[in-house]
């Protein structure tokens, strides 16, 4: 049995996944998310790590590999680090074995990743440095609207006449939203418009990355039901022929993938040690 | 897998480990101060204390023993990195020329190199050759020498030529310093540099065997310190670091073992090296700051010291893009390094517009392909500030090695 933990250090939240692998069978023991909220990320990592181990009744010494992804250098007790695309691809595959691609929608950017049945990345495309396709952008908008982030998905799905944001620039889009509020546009219609604008960019990423078949949403925004619905609409509208799904553990896909690759490396290094290489 | 210690800097609860950790941090901090000091405060102080002169040199190699034997301080000038705004330097070079000469010109015109009494421009590429000419025009009162290193490595031809070059600069240094360079003095300097090279080799061995104890970014700072410090001070610093870092229990990471190659002249910014490390790479060898590793073996301290310096260059210097390889196979030495240091991949990092590095690249890539060694490549400049795309590339490269090779 191999016991590993994956830690996905993001810019607004740090996700943890504890995995057990027995004879090649991967089992998710537990997940936990630590929100950074202007705190020192290093202390959030230590705190959340300890909570997860405690609730899972696992000691740190029992862990065979501590794998990080994202800004992993902030985790000083890591065993190894894997790049975000590698871990999101593997995490998506764990959440749905039929997945061929992942759409990672995080706080700072979004990226479409296509991969083979082993989880090996075949191609990717990501948003540029502009924030308008990211969670941070959405967070800013809902703050202007005085809405909690958790309410966004439900409200967006109540829209009856979405107001499309005219620009892909985050700064100009924020100005658009202020104008919409002053014109009396309802919050659901504003949110749906924002979602559709973001979804349009995601659909382009999926198309250009060569994604096909089943696409798994990963990253923090994968739990935004409104955004998922809007992305499905865009995929259909653009005729991409993709099935777009999400999972309750999608926000932790990076951490899950890191934990699985950590187990893989642990076994590989153990074999090397046995062989005396 | 063992989790040796939770500390990166020795905070394991073991007091000797904690002390060594802070000792390492302190040494690294001192090196960083030297690295950031474009005004060469150490050089000015050294000159005052020794009532002597300083001779600057450009990458990659000059025989520093001759400068030392004349009682002067050799100072390596490797550009200004990312901490100097280029205002006048750009006017001297076309946009398709590398960044190093612009920042060296900027350093000179801003008066930061006023404390340097003479300059050696070794023959690396046309840009450095042109820079030596510009230096003569701009700073007419100072000693400037274009040092023609031999490309023909036969003793009867290149050896004779190189000895002639060394004899000329030996006489120049005697004149500038007012001190005769006797054979005994030169032998003593060779011994001093041999000791320094031995310490550098020790450090690189530690780095290769236990990369967590000597991370690339720290080793680079130590090597850069050697550009400014006197060889005696640099050797003390190396001994101090080696002793301190060996006592720390820094955690071993599961990283890809890579070699960084092609960055022998214009140096990448420190942030880039740190980004590569953070992307999951243990850089177990490189060709940065080659001057103290250019000669692979100790230089002979018996017989004629000038012959010893010539022999060292002809028969014991490293393979490099700036040196002609006649009978040897291109890439052989790099492949040997990869095999002896259990390297899993090579990252070719070439400064933008660096002719020697970029022209050599396809030949080395072919050699690595034949040897079955993974590789990737990118360009940089000394003043770049965004490493995101390089980190992404290095991260995926490290993952591909760890998971799919």
Coordinates of C-alpha atoms in Angstrom, one line a residue, chain B residues 65-209:
Chain B
X65 CA 47.5 33.8 -12.3
X66 CA 49.5 36.4 -14.2
X67 CA 47.4 39.3 -12.8
X68 CA 47.8 37.8 -9.3
X69 CA 51.5 37.3 -9.6
X70 CA 51.8 41.1 -10.5
X71 CA 50.1 41.8 -7.1
X72 CA 46.9 43.0 -8.8
X73 CA 43.3 42.0 -8.4
X74 CA 41.6 40.1 -11.3
X75 CA 37.9 41.2 -11.5
X76 CA 35.4 39.3 -13.7
X77 CA 33.0 41.6 -15.4
X78 CA 29.9 39.7 -16.4
X79 CA 27.4 42.4 -17.3
X80 CA 24.9 44.1 -15.0
X81 CA 22.2 41.5 -14.9
X82 CA 18.7 42.8 -14.3
X83 CA 19.6 45.6 -11.9
X84 CA 20.7 48.3 -14.3
X85 CA 18.6 50.3 -16.7
X86 CA 20.4 50.5 -20.0
X87 CA 20.3 54.2 -21.2
X88 CA 23.5 54.8 -23.2
X89 CA 24.6 51.2 -23.8
X90 CA 21.9 50.5 -26.4
X91 CA 23.2 53.3 -28.6
X92 CA 26.4 51.2 -29.2
X93 CA 24.8 48.0 -30.4
X94 CA 22.3 46.9 -32.9
X95 CA 19.1 45.3 -31.6
X96 CA 20.2 41.8 -32.8
X97 CA 23.3 41.8 -30.5
X98 CA 23.2 40.1 -27.1
X99 CA 22.6 42.1 -23.9
X100 CA 26.0 41.7 -22.1
X101 CA 28.0 44.3 -24.1
X102 CA 25.3 46.9 -23.6
X103 CA 25.3 46.6 -19.9
X104 CA 29.1 46.5 -19.8
X105 CA 29.2 49.8 -21.8
X106 CA 26.6 51.2 -19.4
X107 CA 28.6 50.2 -16.4
X108 CA 31.7 51.9 -18.0
X109 CA 29.9 55.1 -19.0
X110 CA 28.2 55.5 -15.7
X111 CA 31.6 55.4 -13.9
X112 CA 31.0 52.2 -12.1
X113 CA 34.1 50.6 -13.6
X114 CA 36.4 53.6 -12.9
X115 CA 38.1 51.6 -10.2
X116 CA 39.3 49.1 -12.8
X117 CA 42.8 50.0 -14.1
X118 CA 42.9 47.8 -17.2
X119 CA 40.8 45.3 -19.1
X120 CA 41.3 42.0 -20.8
X121 CA 38.9 41.0 -23.6
X122 CA 39.4 37.4 -24.4
X123 CA 38.5 36.2 -27.9
X124 CA 35.1 34.6 -27.4
X125 CA 33.1 36.1 -30.2
X126 CA 33.0 39.1 -32.6
X127 CA 30.9 41.1 -30.1
X128 CA 33.5 40.9 -27.4
X129 CA 36.1 41.8 -30.0
X130 CA 34.2 44.9 -31.0
X131 CA 33.7 45.7 -27.3
X132 CA 37.4 45.8 -26.8
X133 CA 37.7 48.3 -29.7
X134 CA 35.0 50.5 -28.3
X135 CA 36.7 50.4 -24.9
X136 CA 39.9 51.7 -26.4
X137 CA 37.9 54.6 -28.0
X138 CA 35.9 55.3 -24.9
X139 CA 38.5 54.9 -22.2
X140 CA 41.7 55.8 -24.0
X141 CA 43.7 56.3 -20.9
X142 CA 43.2 52.7 -19.6
X143 CA 45.0 49.6 -20.5
X144 CA 42.9 47.5 -22.9
X145 CA 44.1 44.2 -24.4
X146 CA 42.3 41.9 -26.7
X147 CA 43.6 38.5 -25.6
X148 CA 43.7 36.1 -28.6
X149 CA 43.2 32.7 -27.2
X150 CA 44.5 30.0 -29.5
X151 CA 42.1 28.0 -31.7
X152 CA 44.9 25.7 -32.9
X153 CA 45.8 23.5 -30.0
X154 CA 49.0 22.0 -31.4
X155 CA 51.9 23.0 -29.1
X156 CA 54.1 24.0 -32.0
X157 CA 51.5 26.4 -33.4
X158 CA 48.8 27.4 -31.0
X159 CA 51.0 26.8 -28.0
X160 CA 53.8 28.9 -29.4
X161 CA 51.3 31.7 -30.3
X162 CA 49.7 31.6 -26.9
X163 CA 53.0 31.7 -25.1
X164 CA 53.8 34.8 -27.1
X165 CA 50.5 36.4 -26.0
X166 CA 51.1 35.5 -22.4
X167 CA 54.6 36.9 -22.5
X168 CA 53.2 40.2 -23.8
X169 CA 50.6 40.5 -21.1
X170 CA 53.1 39.5 -18.5
X171 CA 55.3 42.4 -19.5
X172 CA 52.2 44.7 -19.6
X173 CA 51.2 43.7 -16.1
X174 CA 54.7 44.3 -14.8
X175 CA 54.6 47.8 -16.3
X176 CA 51.1 48.6 -14.9
X177 CA 51.8 47.2 -11.4
X178 CA 55.5 48.2 -11.2
X179 CA 56.2 44.7 -9.9
X180 CA 58.3 42.1 -11.6
X181 CA 56.5 38.8 -12.2
X182 CA 59.3 36.3 -11.3
X183 CA 58.8 32.6 -12.1
X184 CA 58.7 31.9 -8.4
X185 CA 55.9 34.5 -7.9
X186 CA 54.0 33.0 -10.9
X187 CA 54.4 29.5 -9.5
X188 CA 53.0 30.7 -6.1
X189 CA 50.0 32.2 -7.9
X190 CA 49.4 29.0 -9.8
X191 CA 49.4 27.1 -6.5
X192 CA 47.0 29.6 -5.0
X193 CA 44.6 29.2 -8.0
X194 CA 45.1 25.5 -8.0
X195 CA 43.8 25.4 -4.4
X196 CA 40.8 27.6 -5.4
X197 CA 40.0 25.3 -8.3
X198 CA 40.2 22.2 -6.1
X199 CA 37.7 23.8 -3.7
X200 CA 35.4 24.7 -6.7
X201 CA 35.7 21.1 -7.9
X202 CA 34.9 19.9 -4.3
X203 CA 31.8 22.1 -4.3
X204 CA 30.6 20.8 -7.7
X205 CA 31.1 17.2 -6.5
X206 CA 29.0 17.9 -3.4
X207 CA 26.4 19.6 -5.7
X208 CA 26.3 16.6 -8.0
X209 CA 26.1 14.0 -5.2

